[in-house]
Short mmCIF file of C-alpha atoms in Angstrom, two decimals:
data_model
loop_
_atom_site.label_atom_id
_atom_site.label_comp_id
_atom_site.label_asym_id
_atom_site.label_seq_id
_atom_site.Cartn_x
_atom_site.Cartn_y
_atom_site.Cartn_z
CA MET A 1 57.79 146.43 132.56
CA PRO A 2 59.67 143.63 130.69
CA GLU A 3 58.18 142.13 127.60
CA GLY A 4 56.34 139.28 129.45
CA GLY A 5 54.33 141.85 131.51
CA SER A 6 55.67 140.74 134.85
CA PRO A 7 57.03 143.48 137.34
CA ASP A 8 60.82 143.85 137.29
CA VAL A 9 62.15 143.03 140.84
CA THR A 10 64.81 145.68 140.33
CA GLN A 11 62.16 148.14 140.33
CA LEU A 12 61.27 147.40 144.04
CA VAL A 13 62.69 150.41 145.83
CA ASP A 14 63.39 150.32 149.67
CA ARG A 15 60.95 153.10 150.67
CA ALA A 16 62.99 153.87 153.87
CA ALA A 17 65.41 155.44 151.51
CA VAL A 18 62.94 157.98 150.08
CA PRO A 19 63.41 161.40 151.41
CA GLN A 20 60.83 162.55 153.77
CA SER A 21 59.40 165.06 151.44
CA THR A 22 58.98 162.38 148.77
CA ALA A 23 57.28 159.93 151.33
CA ALA A 24 54.95 162.17 152.57
CA ASP A 25 53.36 162.39 149.08
CA VAL A 26 52.77 158.62 149.40
CA SER A 27 49.52 157.48 150.94
CA GLY A 28 49.85 155.09 154.05
CA PRO A 29 52.93 154.42 156.13
CA VAL A 30 56.38 153.94 154.54
CA ARG A 31 57.92 150.53 155.32
CA PRO A 32 61.33 149.12 153.98
CA THR A 33 61.23 146.19 151.71
CA SER A 34 62.49 143.20 153.43
CA ALA A 35 64.58 140.56 152.00
CA ALA A 36 61.56 138.00 152.33
CA ALA A 37 59.31 140.38 150.55
CA LEU A 38 61.97 140.82 147.75
CA ALA A 39 62.29 136.97 147.49
CA ARG A 40 58.36 136.61 147.43
CA ALA A 41 58.24 139.32 144.57
CA GLN A 42 61.10 137.36 142.61
CA GLN A 43 58.97 134.19 143.10
CA ALA A 44 55.67 135.85 141.98
CA ALA A 45 57.35 137.33 138.84
CA GLY A 46 58.76 133.81 137.90
CA ARG A 47 55.30 132.24 138.15
CA ALA A 48 53.80 134.91 136.22
CA GLY A 49 56.56 134.55 133.40
CA VAL A 50 55.85 130.78 133.35
CA GLY A 51 52.42 131.25 133.12
CA ALA A 52 52.45 133.78 130.28
CA VAL A 53 54.77 131.19 128.27
CA VAL A 54 52.27 128.56 128.89
CA LYS A 55 49.20 130.55 127.95
CA ALA A 56 51.30 131.62 124.79
CA TYR A 57 51.88 128.00 123.69
CA VAL A 58 48.33 126.87 124.47
CA SER A 59 46.98 129.82 122.23
CA LEU A 60 49.27 128.67 119.15
CA THR A 61 47.11 125.34 119.19
CA LYS A 62 43.85 127.29 118.77
CA PRO A 63 41.91 125.61 121.30
CA ARG A 64 38.32 126.56 120.17
CA ILE A 65 39.22 125.43 116.53
CA VAL A 66 40.31 121.97 118.12
CA GLU A 67 36.97 121.85 120.15
CA LEU A 68 34.96 122.29 117.09
CA LEU A 69 36.88 119.51 115.19
CA LEU A 70 36.42 117.14 117.96
CA ILE A 71 32.74 117.68 118.09
CA THR A 72 32.73 115.96 114.77
CA THR A 73 34.92 113.14 115.65
CA VAL A 74 32.71 111.34 118.39
CA PRO A 75 29.56 111.16 116.62
CA ALA A 76 31.47 109.55 113.61
CA MET A 77 33.00 107.05 115.94
CA LEU A 78 29.51 106.10 117.60
CA LEU A 79 27.97 105.80 113.99
CA ALA A 80 30.85 103.60 112.87
CA GLU A 81 30.48 101.31 115.89
CA ARG A 82 26.53 101.74 115.71
CA GLY A 83 27.01 101.98 119.74
CA VAL A 84 29.82 102.85 121.98
CA PRO A 85 33.47 101.93 120.99
CA SER A 86 36.12 101.30 123.41
CA LEU A 87 36.39 104.21 125.77
CA TRP A 88 40.15 103.65 125.47
CA LEU A 89 39.98 104.03 121.68
CA ILE A 90 37.76 107.36 121.88
CA ALA A 91 40.35 108.70 124.30
CA VAL A 92 43.21 108.00 122.07
CA VAL A 93 41.34 109.35 119.05
CA LEU A 94 40.34 112.72 121.01
CA VAL A 95 43.92 113.14 122.48
CA GLY A 96 45.71 112.14 118.98
CA GLY A 97 43.24 114.36 117.03
CA SER A 98 43.80 117.37 119.64
CA LEU A 99 47.55 117.06 119.20
CA ALA A 100 47.33 116.68 115.41
CA ALA A 101 45.12 119.95 115.29
CA GLY A 102 47.28 121.66 117.77
CA ALA A 103 50.23 120.91 115.63
CA ALA A 104 48.70 122.03 112.46
CA ASN A 105 47.56 125.22 114.14
CA ALA A 106 50.88 125.97 115.47
CA LEU A 107 52.68 125.37 112.31
CA ASN A 108 49.95 127.63 110.63
CA CYS A 109 51.10 130.37 113.01
CA TYR A 110 54.60 129.76 112.20
CA ILE A 111 53.88 130.14 108.40
CA ASP A 112 51.70 133.03 108.81
CA ARG A 113 54.05 134.86 111.06
CA ASP A 114 54.58 137.65 108.01
CA ILE A 115 50.95 138.13 108.04
CA ASP A 116 49.45 137.93 111.47
CA PRO A 117 51.11 141.31 112.41
CA LEU A 118 49.19 143.03 109.64
CA MET A 119 45.77 141.77 110.87
CA LYS A 120 43.94 142.95 113.96
CA ARG A 121 42.34 139.57 114.57
CA THR A 122 45.73 137.98 114.74
CA SER A 123 48.14 140.72 115.80
CA ARG A 124 48.12 139.52 119.47
CA ARG A 125 49.33 135.94 118.45
CA PRO A 126 52.67 134.86 120.10
CA LEU A 127 54.80 135.22 117.05
CA ALA A 128 53.07 138.57 116.21
CA THR A 129 54.01 139.91 119.60
CA HIS A 130 57.40 138.33 119.59
CA SER A 131 56.43 136.50 123.18
CA ILE A 132 58.00 133.24 121.30
CA THR A 133 60.46 132.87 118.61
CA PRO A 134 59.67 131.40 115.30
CA ARG A 135 62.18 128.37 115.75
CA ALA A 136 60.29 127.47 119.23
CA VAL A 137 56.96 127.55 117.52
CA LEU A 138 58.25 125.35 114.76
CA THR A 139 59.92 122.84 117.13
CA PHE A 140 56.68 122.84 119.20
CA GLY A 141 54.25 122.33 116.22
CA LEU A 142 56.76 119.32 114.96
CA ILE A 143 56.72 117.81 118.40
CA LEU A 144 52.85 117.90 118.60
CA ALA A 145 52.84 116.27 115.04
CA ALA A 146 55.21 113.65 115.89
CA LEU A 147 53.31 112.75 119.26
CA SER A 148 50.00 112.48 117.59
CA THR A 149 51.41 110.25 114.68
CA VAL A 150 53.05 107.98 117.36
CA LEU A 151 50.02 107.73 119.44
CA MET A 152 47.71 107.08 116.40
CA ALA A 153 50.00 104.44 114.88
CA THR A 154 50.44 102.74 118.21
CA PHE A 155 46.90 102.49 119.38
CA THR A 156 44.70 102.65 116.24
CA ASN A 157 45.40 101.46 112.54
CA LEU A 158 47.38 102.47 109.56
CA LEU A 159 44.32 104.31 107.82
CA ALA A 160 43.52 106.53 110.86
CA THR A 161 47.44 107.15 111.23
CA LEU A 162 47.75 108.18 107.75
CA LEU A 163 44.63 110.34 107.53
CA THR A 164 45.94 111.96 110.57
CA VAL A 165 49.30 112.91 109.06
CA GLY A 166 47.74 113.87 105.92
CA ALA A 167 45.23 116.36 107.58
CA ILE A 168 48.10 118.04 109.24
CA ALA A 169 50.11 118.10 105.95
CA TYR A 170 47.03 119.45 103.83
CA TYR A 171 46.36 122.14 106.23
CA ASP A 172 49.74 123.46 106.39
CA LEU A 173 51.28 122.78 102.96
CA VAL A 174 48.38 122.89 100.74
CA TYR A 175 45.95 125.25 102.53
CA THR A 176 48.37 127.70 104.40
CA LEU A 177 51.13 127.96 102.05
CA TRP A 178 49.31 127.66 98.79
CA LEU A 179 45.60 128.03 98.68
CA LYS A 180 45.19 130.72 101.38
CA ARG A 181 47.52 132.92 99.65
CA THR A 182 46.60 132.45 95.94
CA THR A 183 42.91 131.84 95.43
CA PRO A 184 39.62 132.91 96.79
CA GLN A 185 38.51 129.35 96.62
CA ASN A 186 40.81 128.75 99.80
CA THR A 187 37.87 128.40 102.10
CA VAL A 188 36.30 125.73 99.82
CA TRP A 189 39.30 123.52 99.25
CA GLY A 190 40.58 124.29 102.56
CA GLY A 191 37.59 122.55 104.03
CA ALA A 192 39.12 119.15 103.36
CA CYS A 193 41.37 119.18 106.37
CA GLY A 194 38.59 120.65 108.65
CA ALA A 195 36.37 117.49 107.60
CA ALA A 196 39.10 114.97 108.08
CA PRO A 197 38.19 114.20 111.72
CA VAL A 198 34.98 112.37 110.65
CA LEU A 199 37.22 110.02 108.36
CA ILE A 200 39.85 109.69 111.08
CA GLY A 201 37.29 108.85 113.82
CA TRP A 202 35.44 106.30 111.54
CA ALA A 203 38.74 104.53 110.55
CA ALA A 204 39.93 104.33 113.95
CA VAL A 205 36.81 102.20 114.78
CA THR A 206 36.37 100.43 111.49
CA GLY A 207 40.00 100.30 109.79
CA GLY A 208 38.11 101.53 106.68
CA LEU A 209 35.52 103.81 105.22
CA ALA A 210 31.88 103.53 104.23
CA TRP A 211 29.47 105.67 102.60
CA PRO A 212 28.03 107.18 105.75
CA ALA A 213 31.58 108.38 106.72
CA TRP A 214 31.95 110.12 103.16
CA VAL A 215 28.38 111.82 103.82
CA MET A 216 29.42 113.19 107.13
CA PHE A 217 32.67 114.30 105.57
CA ALA A 218 30.52 116.16 102.84
CA VAL A 219 28.39 117.65 105.44
CA VAL A 220 31.29 119.11 107.37
CA PHE A 221 33.22 120.04 104.16
CA LEU A 222 30.21 121.85 102.71
CA TRP A 223 29.24 123.77 105.85
CA GLN A 224 32.79 125.33 106.12
CA PRO A 225 32.33 128.04 103.39
CA PRO A 226 29.08 129.65 104.87
CA HIS A 227 30.82 129.44 108.33
CA PHE A 228 34.04 130.93 107.34
CA TYR A 229 32.56 133.42 104.71
CA ALA A 230 30.58 134.99 107.58
CA LEU A 231 33.95 135.41 109.54
CA ALA A 232 35.83 136.64 106.22
CA ILE A 233 33.12 139.28 105.95
CA LYS A 234 33.58 140.54 109.54
CA PHE A 235 37.33 140.74 108.95
CA LYS A 236 37.42 141.84 105.38
CA ASP A 237 39.68 144.87 105.87
CA ASP A 238 42.08 142.61 107.72
CA TYR A 239 42.57 140.10 105.11
CA ALA A 240 42.81 142.94 102.46
CA ARG A 241 45.66 144.39 104.46
CA ALA A 242 47.48 141.26 104.36
CA GLY A 243 46.87 140.52 100.76
CA ILE A 244 44.97 137.30 101.34
CA PRO A 245 42.52 136.75 98.59
CA MET A 246 39.44 135.61 100.66
CA LEU A 247 36.06 135.94 98.47
CA PRO A 248 34.76 138.76 100.44
CA VAL A 249 37.78 140.75 99.61
CA VAL A 250 38.02 140.23 95.85
CA ALA A 251 34.29 139.68 95.08
CA SER A 252 31.01 141.57 95.62
CA MET A 253 28.94 140.93 98.65
CA ARG A 254 26.11 139.92 96.21
CA ARG A 255 28.67 137.07 95.06
CA VAL A 256 29.45 136.11 98.80
CA GLY A 257 25.77 135.93 99.52
CA LEU A 258 25.00 133.71 96.52
CA GLU A 259 27.69 131.36 97.42
CA THR A 260 26.64 131.19 100.86
CA VAL A 261 23.20 130.42 100.19
CA VAL A 262 24.33 127.46 97.63
CA TYR A 263 26.81 125.91 100.07
CA SER A 264 24.32 126.15 102.96
CA TRP A 265 21.62 124.39 100.65
CA LEU A 266 24.28 121.74 99.63
CA THR A 267 25.15 121.23 103.49
CA VAL A 268 21.69 120.63 104.41
CA ALA A 269 21.25 118.19 101.44
CA ALA A 270 24.10 116.30 102.66
CA SER A 271 22.74 116.07 106.15
CA VAL A 272 19.49 114.89 105.00
CA ALA A 273 21.30 112.47 102.63
CA LEU A 274 22.67 110.67 105.68
CA TRP A 275 19.02 109.77 106.91
CA PRO A 276 18.62 106.71 104.62
CA PHE A 277 21.99 105.13 106.13
CA GLY A 278 20.24 103.60 109.05
CA MET A 279 19.36 106.65 110.95
CA THR A 280 15.84 107.07 112.73
CA PRO A 281 13.42 109.89 112.15
CA VAL A 282 14.85 111.51 115.19
CA TYR A 283 17.99 112.45 113.33
CA GLY A 284 15.83 113.16 110.28
CA VAL A 285 13.76 115.72 112.05
CA VAL A 286 16.53 117.59 113.87
CA ALA A 287 18.51 117.49 110.47
CA VAL A 288 15.62 119.24 108.75
CA VAL A 289 14.78 121.76 111.59
CA VAL A 290 18.33 123.00 112.22
CA GLY A 291 18.74 122.92 108.41
CA ALA A 292 16.09 125.06 107.90
CA MET A 293 17.22 127.67 110.44
CA LEU A 294 20.75 127.55 108.82
CA LEU A 295 19.06 128.31 105.50
CA LEU A 296 16.87 130.95 106.99
CA GLU A 297 20.22 132.98 108.40
CA ALA A 298 22.09 132.34 104.99
CA HIS A 299 19.21 133.78 103.01
CA ARG A 300 18.83 136.73 105.41
CA LEU A 301 22.58 137.64 104.85
CA ASP A 302 22.15 137.19 100.91
CA GLY A 303 18.98 139.32 101.18
CA ARG A 304 20.83 142.20 102.89
CA ALA A 305 23.66 141.96 100.59
CA ARG A 306 21.39 142.34 97.64
CA ARG A 307 19.79 145.39 99.30
CA GLY A 308 23.22 146.84 99.97
CA GLU A 309 22.25 146.78 103.93
CA PRO A 310 24.74 145.97 106.71
CA LEU A 311 25.27 142.31 106.33
CA LYS A 312 25.56 141.09 110.32
CA PRO A 313 27.73 138.27 109.28
CA MET A 314 28.37 137.09 112.69
CA ARG A 315 24.66 136.02 113.28
CA LEU A 316 25.57 133.38 110.56
CA PHE A 317 28.71 132.35 111.97
CA HIS A 318 27.47 131.84 115.47
CA TRP A 319 24.44 129.93 114.19
CA SER A 320 26.50 127.68 111.90
CA VAL A 321 28.45 126.65 115.05
CA THR A 322 25.19 125.64 116.75
CA TYR A 323 23.87 123.85 113.63
CA LEU A 324 26.87 121.63 113.42
CA THR A 325 26.93 120.96 117.25
CA LEU A 326 23.16 120.03 116.99
CA LEU A 327 23.52 117.90 114.21
CA CYS A 328 26.45 115.92 115.76
CA VAL A 329 24.48 115.51 119.03
CA ALA A 330 21.38 114.21 116.89
CA ILE A 331 23.79 111.45 115.30
CA GLY A 332 24.86 110.46 118.63
CA VAL A 333 21.63 110.37 120.24
CA ASP A 334 20.18 108.41 117.29
CA VAL A 335 22.79 105.66 117.68
CA PHE A 336 21.75 105.24 121.34
CA ILE A 337 18.01 105.19 120.68
CA GLN A 338 18.31 102.38 117.86
#
């Protein structure tokens, strides 16, 4: 099989040329391979090859992370407008944001091509499997970054465009190249680019930034340590093998549990702090209820760490995603009922 996984058409054998003694071992009648069948096989192999390449490029953008970032963008735009902004503007920001996030993630894969093969979690990425060349990935990432910049500059405003470019640069140059490889606080300070879509969405609507935008930014920024600490616990051995000083690699699980609880409390406090900025009790109740559930899961992980029990970190990881989703939905609903 070639590297792309599609059958090599040169391996198709005219079974009529197989001696009878061998053909007898093959179940079913033996038929010669016609020229038309060979052509169809070549076309199928070509389609499979193209599909594999497209899939590889899409995986470079890390679609699940892009989706999570967009969850925070639309509620920020609704809250900034105190209603529904232009659907065209929403579409532009979502497409531009997707391109920007995809660019940052592709460039992240290019920078991390030396460590991705060392970790099971990332060993199947296109650069780790050599299905795409580093130069192609770099070009792809830069093209996506350019497209997102042009789109935002053309259809939004200067502040939203600068924030978009800044988020890409921060993620790749500050987080990936520096923080990730040098300090266990990488998860904390790397959260700035993950929370940037809130500011970008708000700026696209208003041309500026107000206190509610910064409070929403704080919610997403503070939410990221407990979210990613859980993932880092799960893949602790991977990060250690790659020499990445994630907190669970360099600190005790009791320390990780403590920081998880602290940042979870700060996240909930920030979410409740948004309530006085024109939000109704509907949002307030949701923020308190889902926040209490986030705190419960964080304290459970901390308790297991203190007792030396298996931590079950993915429970917190998955619930943290649900928490942020429900909170953002509550913001959107709150805007509509006012």
